[in-house]
């Protein structure tokens, strides 16, 4: 304790003999500060007073001494009772057997009686202090966070807090961390056990040490303090561990934000350079030739600079927020970006006009700008990037003017840039000089450049955006030997959806009449339906739905042809950040079947899950910043499209991929906890499956 409790110093006396003035004076010369003479019933109640530390009693006519002793001890088993009475044969033995702390007679020296009472007051005071400490420790050990534990000198648990991230405290008693966690977290278990022994052996505390461990497939960080204790020949430690996972995540996010802002200025400078140079070049050509076409190109370049400055202001004001559902037509963004490039370079935009992505334009536009700039500059035979840099950064005024004219007139000459859709993303390629295979990884590193005067920002920025969005980026070679950049696992909708087609309508509704546990569910799944509310409550555990994992509870209907499924996800009580619930269309009920899914997670927003070919690894893509209660999946032919909606009426397509199927498919609602053995629960309303009917030939 940080300070002692007030010591009990009051003695309660019961009976005639303890009223002796000589006895009172003798007691007041010791620890006692007050002697209270009370009747037996009042004396029993006084034992609850924290100031009272001893009962001194005579043999009583109304009640026996043994009854009084037992009544006091029933209130407080540690409260001292001393008898002061005439010696009677057999009485002292009976009282001592009843729990009395002493028996004295008037024949005993008063000093002896005083010492006995003083010892009782002191001992009871220590017991009270120990009782308070024990109660405080018990309350701490039985409470929630933080995790508090007591270990012996060998690192074995003596007591522990019942926290959700450790085993039952009673099961932990007598075991070390290696015994408990040696299989699931062997490295951290060995390290913490070694720390335990070092604290005990050296007597040196560990304070504020961060430890990372894996729990339910999720990394956690705890901040631990361990302090040694000893009691004669026994020793050990007391530890306190506080979960700082959220704090560490916030620290990482702040550090990432700081790094992004530090690189932002460099990225903006890099991205501004091209339209500035194009505008400057065309203004000079307009002055020299009087051709208004050059003014139009300069104006377009300056307009793009204004847009970039608006983006900069948005980021600086911290108002970027989440995605608003997409950048509109990706094909239109490509054309707009290309409009600032002069010369004879050719763009083959093979994206369908309605192609969309679930990202903001300020995310995808820098990717396109840097890739198209790279293709035009490094793909051309005129080495225009060097000419451009010379025009801006070197030489006399006349040389700069001439170089700029050459850059504007010849940039990208004879180069074709091609952009098109993939099954799981898109590509940008050119017919230029290409990128040697040995350099395809290093070109993505920030600062990499083959131009002594270049910044090396462009492709590094592209790579950074891919990492932030969860896209895969592959560098290869086009058919003509130029560079090809393929963006994989990148949500993209390129084919017309059922809502956009006039030849497709919603047909007969089908009941969700089947359910199945797919994969390995240790705890099993449960399904309940309330027909009055049209509400499904589904619970399940499961490892996950990704790679070769396919653990889920599925409630579904079977369809022979094209089909749509939609539902409102009302609630998801997850047990892990990756717990999931949503809608799915599958080619079968076995673990190797193809599928497409859109759903929600507790912490990572909307999630897309795909397996497009039987038996291949499933992939996941999380759309942080996009969230919606309503979820939908359509299967038209072999192309599956996922949608989200705020109200069940206005649907936004977020991804589209072809999946292989050979027969009937199953469409319905899905739940997976992402923690084997621990169920999560989801509530769906208005879950419907319907056929998609083709009303005319395509």
PDB file of N, CA and C in Angstrom, residues 346-419:
ATOM      1  N   UNK A 346       0.164   7.904 -80.556  1.00  0.00           N
ATOM      2  CA  UNK A 346      -1.194   7.429 -80.790  1.00  0.00           C
ATOM      3  C   UNK A 346      -1.717   6.719 -79.545  1.00  0.00           C
ATOM      4  N   UNK A 347      -2.944   7.017 -79.167  1.00  0.00           N
ATOM      5  CA  UNK A 347      -3.601   6.322 -78.064  1.00  0.00           C
ATOM      6  C   UNK A 347      -4.649   5.375 -78.624  1.00  0.00           C
ATOM      7  N   UNK A 348      -4.573   4.106 -78.241  1.00  0.00           N
ATOM      8  CA  UNK A 348      -5.608   3.129 -78.555  1.00  0.00           C
ATOM      9  C   UNK A 348      -6.337   2.805 -77.257  1.00  0.00           C
ATOM     10  N   UNK A 349      -7.425   3.491 -77.026  1.00  0.00           N
ATOM     11  CA  UNK A 349      -8.211   3.306 -75.811  1.00  0.00           C
ATOM     12  C   UNK A 349      -9.231   2.203 -76.058  1.00  0.00           C
ATOM     13  N   UNK A 350      -8.924   0.999 -75.595  1.00  0.00           N
ATOM     14  CA  UNK A 350      -9.781  -0.156 -75.845  1.00  0.00           C
ATOM     15  C   UNK A 350     -10.756  -0.427 -74.700  1.00  0.00           C
ATOM     16  N   UNK A 351     -10.842   0.511 -73.771  1.00  0.00           N
ATOM     17  CA  UNK A 351     -11.807   0.370 -72.683  1.00  0.00           C
ATOM     18  C   UNK A 351     -13.199   0.715 -73.187  1.00  0.00           C
ATOM     19  N   UNK A 352     -14.203  -0.109 -72.872  1.00  0.00           N
ATOM     20  CA  UNK A 352     -15.578   0.275 -73.209  1.00  0.00           C
ATOM     21  C   UNK A 352     -15.931   1.607 -72.565  1.00  0.00           C
ATOM     22  N   UNK A 353     -16.811   2.354 -73.203  1.00  0.00           N
ATOM     23  CA  UNK A 353     -17.110   3.718 -72.761  1.00  0.00           C
ATOM     24  C   UNK A 353     -17.610   3.773 -71.325  1.00  0.00           C
ATOM     25  N   UNK A 354     -18.328   2.734 -70.868  1.00  0.00           N
ATOM     26  CA  UNK A 354     -18.932   2.773 -69.529  1.00  0.00           C
ATOM     27  C   UNK A 354     -18.033   2.175 -68.450  1.00  0.00           C
ATOM     28  N   UNK A 355     -16.789   1.853 -68.769  1.00  0.00           N
ATOM     29  CA  UNK A 355     -15.895   1.230 -67.791  1.00  0.00           C
ATOM     30  C   UNK A 355     -15.739   2.119 -66.564  1.00  0.00           C
ATOM     31  N   UNK A 356     -15.904   1.531 -65.373  1.00  0.00           N
ATOM     32  CA  UNK A 356     -15.822   2.302 -64.132  1.00  0.00           C
ATOM     33  C   UNK A 356     -14.991   1.555 -63.098  1.00  0.00           C
ATOM     34  N   UNK A 357     -14.517   2.314 -62.103  1.00  0.00           N
ATOM     35  CA  UNK A 357     -13.757   1.757 -60.989  1.00  0.00           C
ATOM     36  C   UNK A 357     -14.288   2.370 -59.694  1.00  0.00           C
ATOM     37  N   UNK A 358     -14.286   1.600 -58.576  1.00  0.00           N
ATOM     38  CA  UNK A 358     -14.776   2.137 -57.301  1.00  0.00           C
ATOM     39  C   UNK A 358     -13.710   2.919 -56.548  1.00  0.00           C
ATOM     40  N   UNK A 359     -13.036   3.842 -57.243  1.00  0.00           N
ATOM     41  CA  UNK A 359     -12.047   4.717 -56.612  1.00  0.00           C
ATOM     42  C   UNK A 359     -12.286   6.135 -57.107  1.00  0.00           C
ATOM     43  N   UNK A 360     -11.845   7.109 -56.326  1.00  0.00           N
ATOM     44  CA  UNK A 360     -11.983   8.493 -56.734  1.00  0.00           C
ATOM     45  C   UNK A 360     -11.050   8.809 -57.898  1.00  0.00           C
ATOM     46  N   UNK A 361     -11.423   9.819 -58.677  1.00  0.00           N
ATOM     47  CA  UNK A 361     -10.602  10.193 -59.827  1.00  0.00           C
ATOM     48  C   UNK A 361      -9.213  10.634 -59.400  1.00  0.00           C
ATOM     49  N   UNK A 362      -9.098  11.307 -58.215  1.00  0.00           N
ATOM     50  CA  UNK A 362      -7.771  11.746 -57.796  1.00  0.00           C
ATOM     51  C   UNK A 362      -6.855  10.586 -57.441  1.00  0.00           C
ATOM     52  N   UNK A 363      -7.421   9.373 -57.299  1.00  0.00           N
ATOM     53  CA  UNK A 363      -6.594   8.186 -57.065  1.00  0.00           C
ATOM     54  C   UNK A 363      -6.095   7.611 -58.373  1.00  0.00           C
ATOM     55  N   UNK A 364      -6.991   7.414 -59.348  1.00  0.00           N
ATOM     56  CA  UNK A 364      -6.609   6.750 -60.591  1.00  0.00           C
ATOM     57  C   UNK A 364      -5.916   7.698 -61.564  1.00  0.00           C
ATOM     58  N   UNK A 365      -6.223   8.998 -61.495  1.00  0.00           N
ATOM     59  CA  UNK A 365      -5.658   9.925 -62.478  1.00  0.00           C
ATOM     60  C   UNK A 365      -4.133  10.000 -62.418  1.00  0.00           C
ATOM     61  N   UNK A 366      -3.505  10.121 -61.221  1.00  0.00           N
ATOM     62  CA  UNK A 366      -2.036  10.144 -61.208  1.00  0.00           C
ATOM     63  C   UNK A 366      -1.413   8.875 -61.781  1.00  0.00           C
ATOM     64  N   UNK A 367      -2.088   7.731 -61.618  1.00  0.00           N
ATOM     65  CA  UNK A 367      -1.591   6.484 -62.204  1.00  0.00           C
ATOM     66  C   UNK A 367      -1.547   6.599 -63.720  1.00  0.00           C
ATOM     67  N   UNK A 368      -2.654   7.055 -64.295  1.00  0.00           N
ATOM     68  CA  UNK A 368      -2.713   7.177 -65.751  1.00  0.00           C
ATOM     69  C   UNK A 368      -1.738   8.240 -66.260  1.00  0.00           C
ATOM     70  N   UNK A 369      -1.661   9.374 -65.567  1.00  0.00           N
ATOM     71  CA  UNK A 369      -0.761  10.439 -66.009  1.00  0.00           C
ATOM     72  C   UNK A 369       0.682   9.969 -66.034  1.00  0.00           C
ATOM     73  N   UNK A 370       1.104   9.292 -64.990  1.00  0.00           N
ATOM     74  CA  UNK A 370       2.494   8.853 -64.935  1.00  0.00           C
ATOM     75  C   UNK A 370       2.788   7.745 -65.931  1.00  0.00           C
ATOM     76  N   UNK A 371       1.849   6.821 -66.128  1.00  0.00           N
ATOM     77  CA  UNK A 371       2.082   5.750 -67.101  1.00  0.00           C
ATOM     78  C   UNK A 371       2.080   6.284 -68.532  1.00  0.00           C
ATOM     79  N   UNK A 372       1.144   7.185 -68.841  1.00  0.00           N
ATOM     80  CA  UNK A 372       1.113   7.732 -70.200  1.00  0.00           C
ATOM     81  C   UNK A 372       2.333   8.610 -70.453  1.00  0.00           C
ATOM     82  N   UNK A 373       2.724   9.395 -69.456  1.00  0.00           N
ATOM     83  CA  UNK A 373       3.937  10.204 -69.603  1.00  0.00           C
ATOM     84  C   UNK A 373       5.146   9.305 -69.826  1.00  0.00           C
ATOM     85  N   UNK A 374       5.234   8.240 -69.033  1.00  0.00           N
ATOM     86  CA  UNK A 374       6.361   7.309 -69.164  1.00  0.00           C
ATOM     87  C   UNK A 374       6.381   6.679 -70.553  1.00  0.00           C
ATOM     88  N   UNK A 375       5.186   6.281 -71.046  1.00  0.00           N
ATOM     89  CA  UNK A 375       5.127   5.648 -72.362  1.00  0.00           C
ATOM     90  C   UNK A 375       5.533   6.613 -73.465  1.00  0.00           C
ATOM     91  N   UNK A 376       5.045   7.857 -73.403  1.00  0.00           N
ATOM     92  CA  UNK A 376       5.347   8.837 -74.450  1.00  0.00           C
ATOM     93  C   UNK A 376       6.815   9.238 -74.414  1.00  0.00           C
ATOM     94  N   UNK A 377       7.336   9.495 -73.220  1.00  0.00           N
ATOM     95  CA  UNK A 377       8.703  10.008 -73.113  1.00  0.00           C
ATOM     96  C   UNK A 377       9.746   8.922 -73.352  1.00  0.00           C
ATOM     97  N   UNK A 378       9.571   7.794 -72.659  1.00  0.00           N
ATOM     98  CA  UNK A 378      10.608   6.763 -72.723  1.00  0.00           C
ATOM     99  C   UNK A 378      10.366   5.773 -73.847  1.00  0.00           C
ATOM    100  N   UNK A 379       9.162   5.815 -74.421  1.00  0.00           N
ATOM    101  CA  UNK A 379       8.892   4.911 -75.526  1.00  0.00           C
ATOM    102  C   UNK A 379       9.269   5.476 -76.868  1.00  0.00           C
ATOM    103  N   UNK A 380       9.418   6.824 -76.972  1.00  0.00           N
ATOM    104  CA  UNK A 380       9.688   7.435 -78.275  1.00  0.00           C
ATOM    105  C   UNK A 380      11.146   7.257 -78.662  1.00  0.00           C
ATOM    106  N   UNK A 381      11.414   7.381 -79.940  1.00  0.00           N
ATOM    107  CA  UNK A 381      12.786   7.248 -80.443  1.00  0.00           C
ATOM    108  C   UNK A 381      13.544   8.553 -80.367  1.00  0.00           C
ATOM    109  N   UNK A 382      12.833   9.632 -79.991  1.00  0.00           N
ATOM    110  CA  UNK A 382      13.511  10.931 -79.983  1.00  0.00           C
ATOM    111  C   UNK A 382      14.050  11.318 -78.615  1.00  0.00           C
ATOM    112  N   UNK A 383      13.889  10.410 -77.623  1.00  0.00           N
ATOM    113  CA  UNK A 383      14.395  10.694 -76.275  1.00  0.00           C
ATOM    114  C   UNK A 383      13.920  12.071 -75.802  1.00  0.00           C
ATOM    115  N   UNK A 384      12.585  12.290 -75.908  1.00  0.00           N
ATOM    116  CA  UNK A 384      12.073  13.630 -75.645  1.00  0.00           C
ATOM    117  C   UNK A 384      12.199  14.040 -74.189  1.00  0.00           C
ATOM    118  N   UNK A 385      12.314  13.056 -73.253  1.00  0.00           N
ATOM    119  CA  UNK A 385      12.441  13.470 -71.854  1.00  0.00           C
ATOM    120  C   UNK A 385      13.714  14.262 -71.655  1.00  0.00           C
ATOM    121  N   UNK A 386      14.788  13.840 -72.319  1.00  0.00           N
ATOM    122  CA  UNK A 386      16.036  14.581 -72.174  1.00  0.00           C
ATOM    123  C   UNK A 386      15.913  15.961 -72.818  1.00  0.00           C
ATOM    124  N   UNK A 387      15.231  15.990 -73.973  1.00  0.00           N
ATOM    125  CA  UNK A 387      15.020  17.280 -74.624  1.00  0.00           C
ATOM    126  C   UNK A 387      14.210  18.199 -73.724  1.00  0.00           C
ATOM    127  N   UNK A 388      13.158  17.607 -73.110  1.00  0.00           N
ATOM    128  CA  UNK A 388      12.310  18.418 -72.252  1.00  0.00           C
ATOM    129  C   UNK A 388      13.081  18.962 -71.068  1.00  0.00           C
ATOM    130  N   UNK A 389      13.869  18.096 -70.409  1.00  0.00           N
ATOM    131  CA  UNK A 389      14.627  18.554 -69.253  1.00  0.00           C
ATOM    132  C   UNK A 389      15.629  19.628 -69.655  1.00  0.00           C
ATOM    133  N   UNK A 390      16.262  19.411 -70.830  1.00  0.00           N
ATOM    134  CA  UNK A 390      17.186  20.442 -71.308  1.00  0.00           C
ATOM    135  C   UNK A 390      16.445  21.753 -71.529  1.00  0.00           C
ATOM    136  N   UNK A 391      15.216  21.649 -72.029  1.00  0.00           N
ATOM    137  CA  UNK A 391      14.458  22.855 -72.319  1.00  0.00           C
ATOM    138  C   UNK A 391      14.151  23.652 -71.068  1.00  0.00           C
ATOM    139  N   UNK A 392      13.929  22.961 -69.979  1.00  0.00           N
ATOM    140  CA  UNK A 392      13.512  23.658 -68.772  1.00  0.00           C
ATOM    141  C   UNK A 392      14.684  24.013 -67.883  1.00  0.00           C
ATOM    142  N   UNK A 393      15.678  23.105 -67.819  1.00  0.00           N
ATOM    143  CA  UNK A 393      16.668  23.236 -66.768  1.00  0.00           C
ATOM    144  C   UNK A 393      18.061  23.662 -67.247  1.00  0.00           C
ATOM    145  N   UNK A 394      18.312  23.694 -68.531  1.00  0.00           N
ATOM    146  CA  UNK A 394      19.678  23.942 -68.991  1.00  0.00           C
ATOM    147  C   UNK A 394      19.703  24.925 -70.165  1.00  0.00           C
ATOM    148  N   UNK A 395      20.886  25.431 -70.389  1.00  0.00           N
ATOM    149  CA  UNK A 395      21.145  26.190 -71.600  1.00  0.00           C
ATOM    150  C   UNK A 395      20.648  27.613 -71.568  1.00  0.00           C
ATOM    151  N   UNK A 396      20.928  28.314 -72.677  1.00  0.00           N
ATOM    152  CA  UNK A 396      20.521  29.707 -72.811  1.00  0.00           C
ATOM    153  C   UNK A 396      19.039  29.783 -73.117  1.00  0.00           C
ATOM    154  N   UNK A 397      18.528  31.030 -73.112  1.00  0.00           N
ATOM    155  CA  UNK A 397      17.115  31.230 -73.396  1.00  0.00           C
ATOM    156  C   UNK A 397      16.762  30.729 -74.780  1.00  0.00           C
ATOM    157  N   UNK A 398      17.592  31.017 -75.761  1.00  0.00           N
ATOM    158  CA  UNK A 398      17.290  30.586 -77.122  1.00  0.00           C
ATOM    159  C   UNK A 398      17.353  29.077 -77.239  1.00  0.00           C
ATOM    160  N   UNK A 399      18.338  28.468 -76.555  1.00  0.00           N
ATOM    161  CA  UNK A 399      18.432  27.009 -76.607  1.00  0.00           C
ATOM    162  C   UNK A 399      17.222  26.367 -75.937  1.00  0.00           C
ATOM    163  N   UNK A 400      16.789  26.957 -74.807  1.00  0.00           N
ATOM    164  CA  UNK A 400      15.619  26.404 -74.129  1.00  0.00           C
ATOM    165  C   UNK A 400      14.399  26.511 -75.019  1.00  0.00           C
ATOM    166  N   UNK A 401      14.252  27.644 -75.692  1.00  0.00           N
ATOM    167  CA  UNK A 401      13.100  27.820 -76.569  1.00  0.00           C
ATOM    168  C   UNK A 401      13.108  26.798 -77.697  1.00  0.00           C
ATOM    169  N   UNK A 402      14.267  26.598 -78.310  1.00  0.00           N
ATOM    170  CA  UNK A 402      14.363  25.644 -79.407  1.00  0.00           C
ATOM    171  C   UNK A 402      14.098  24.220 -78.916  1.00  0.00           C
ATOM    172  N   UNK A 403      14.673  23.909 -77.754  1.00  0.00           N
ATOM    173  CA  UNK A 403      14.491  22.559 -77.224  1.00  0.00           C
ATOM    174  C   UNK A 403      13.020  22.307 -76.897  1.00  0.00           C
ATOM    175  N   UNK A 404      12.352  23.354 -76.368  1.00  0.00           N
ATOM    176  CA  UNK A 404      10.949  23.180 -76.037  1.00  0.00           C
ATOM    177  C   UNK A 404      10.133  22.973 -77.303  1.00  0.00           C
ATOM    178  N   UNK A 405      10.464  23.724 -78.347  1.00  0.00           N
ATOM    179  CA  UNK A 405       9.751  23.535 -79.611  1.00  0.00           C
ATOM    180  C   UNK A 405       9.908  22.106 -80.097  1.00  0.00           C
ATOM    181  N   UNK A 406      11.138  21.604 -80.017  1.00  0.00           N
ATOM    182  CA  UNK A 406      11.385  20.233 -80.472  1.00  0.00           C
ATOM    183  C   UNK A 406      10.614  19.237 -79.620  1.00  0.00           C
ATOM    184  N   UNK A 407      10.566  19.498 -78.288  1.00  0.00           N
ATOM    185  CA  UNK A 407       9.873  18.575 -77.389  1.00  0.00           C
ATOM    186  C   UNK A 407       8.392  18.524 -77.724  1.00  0.00           C
ATOM    187  N   UNK A 408       7.787  19.690 -77.957  1.00  0.00           N
ATOM    188  CA  UNK A 408       6.366  19.737 -78.264  1.00  0.00           C
ATOM    189  C   UNK A 408       6.075  19.083 -79.594  1.00  0.00           C
ATOM    190  N   UNK A 409       6.936  19.329 -80.555  1.00  0.00           N
ATOM    191  CA  UNK A 409       6.668  18.829 -81.894  1.00  0.00           C
ATOM    192  C   UNK A 409       6.941  17.338 -82.031  1.00  0.00           C
ATOM    193  N   UNK A 410       7.915  16.803 -81.282  1.00  0.00           N
ATOM    194  CA  UNK A 410       8.379  15.439 -81.541  1.00  0.00           C
ATOM    195  C   UNK A 410       8.093  14.435 -80.432  1.00  0.00           C
ATOM    196  N   UNK A 411       7.527  14.910 -79.287  1.00  0.00           N
ATOM    197  CA  UNK A 411       7.355  13.980 -78.174  1.00  0.00           C
ATOM    198  C   UNK A 411       6.442  12.837 -78.584  1.00  0.00           C
ATOM    199  N   UNK A 412       6.875  11.586 -78.255  1.00  0.00           N
ATOM    200  CA  UNK A 412       6.062  10.423 -78.515  1.00  0.00           C
ATOM    201  C   UNK A 412       5.937  10.059 -79.973  1.00  0.00           C
ATOM    202  N   UNK A 413       6.773  10.612 -80.835  1.00  0.00           N
ATOM    203  CA  UNK A 413       6.652  10.346 -82.265  1.00  0.00           C
ATOM    204  C   UNK A 413       6.759   8.853 -82.542  1.00  0.00           C
ATOM    205  N   UNK A 414       5.786   8.289 -83.304  1.00  0.00           N
ATOM    206  CA  UNK A 414       5.753   6.891 -83.729  1.00  0.00           C
ATOM    207  C   UNK A 414       5.443   5.922 -82.602  1.00  0.00           C
ATOM    208  N   UNK A 415       5.058   6.411 -81.436  1.00  0.00           N
ATOM    209  CA  UNK A 415       4.741   5.524 -80.312  1.00  0.00           C
ATOM    210  C   UNK A 415       3.233   5.366 -80.214  1.00  0.00           C
ATOM    211  N   UNK A 416       2.793   4.129 -80.010  1.00  0.00           N
ATOM    212  CA  UNK A 416       1.381   3.849 -79.759  1.00  0.00           C
ATOM    213  C   UNK A 416       1.232   3.406 -78.308  1.00  0.00           C
ATOM    214  N   UNK A 417       0.290   4.027 -77.615  1.00  0.00           N
ATOM    215  CA  UNK A 417      -0.019   3.660 -76.225  1.00  0.00           C
ATOM    216  C   UNK A 417      -1.395   3.009 -76.227  1.00  0.00           C
ATOM    217  N   UNK A 418      -1.477   1.863 -75.572  1.00  0.00           N
ATOM    218  CA  UNK A 418      -2.703   1.074 -75.607  1.00  0.00           C
ATOM    219  C   UNK A 418      -3.160   0.806 -74.174  1.00  0.00           C
ATOM    220  N   UNK A 419      -4.477   0.964 -73.921  1.00  0.00           N
ATOM    221  CA  UNK A 419      -5.039   0.668 -72.603  1.00  0.00           C
ATOM    222  C   UNK A 419      -6.299  -0.150 -72.793  1.00  0.00           C
TER     223      UNK A 419
END
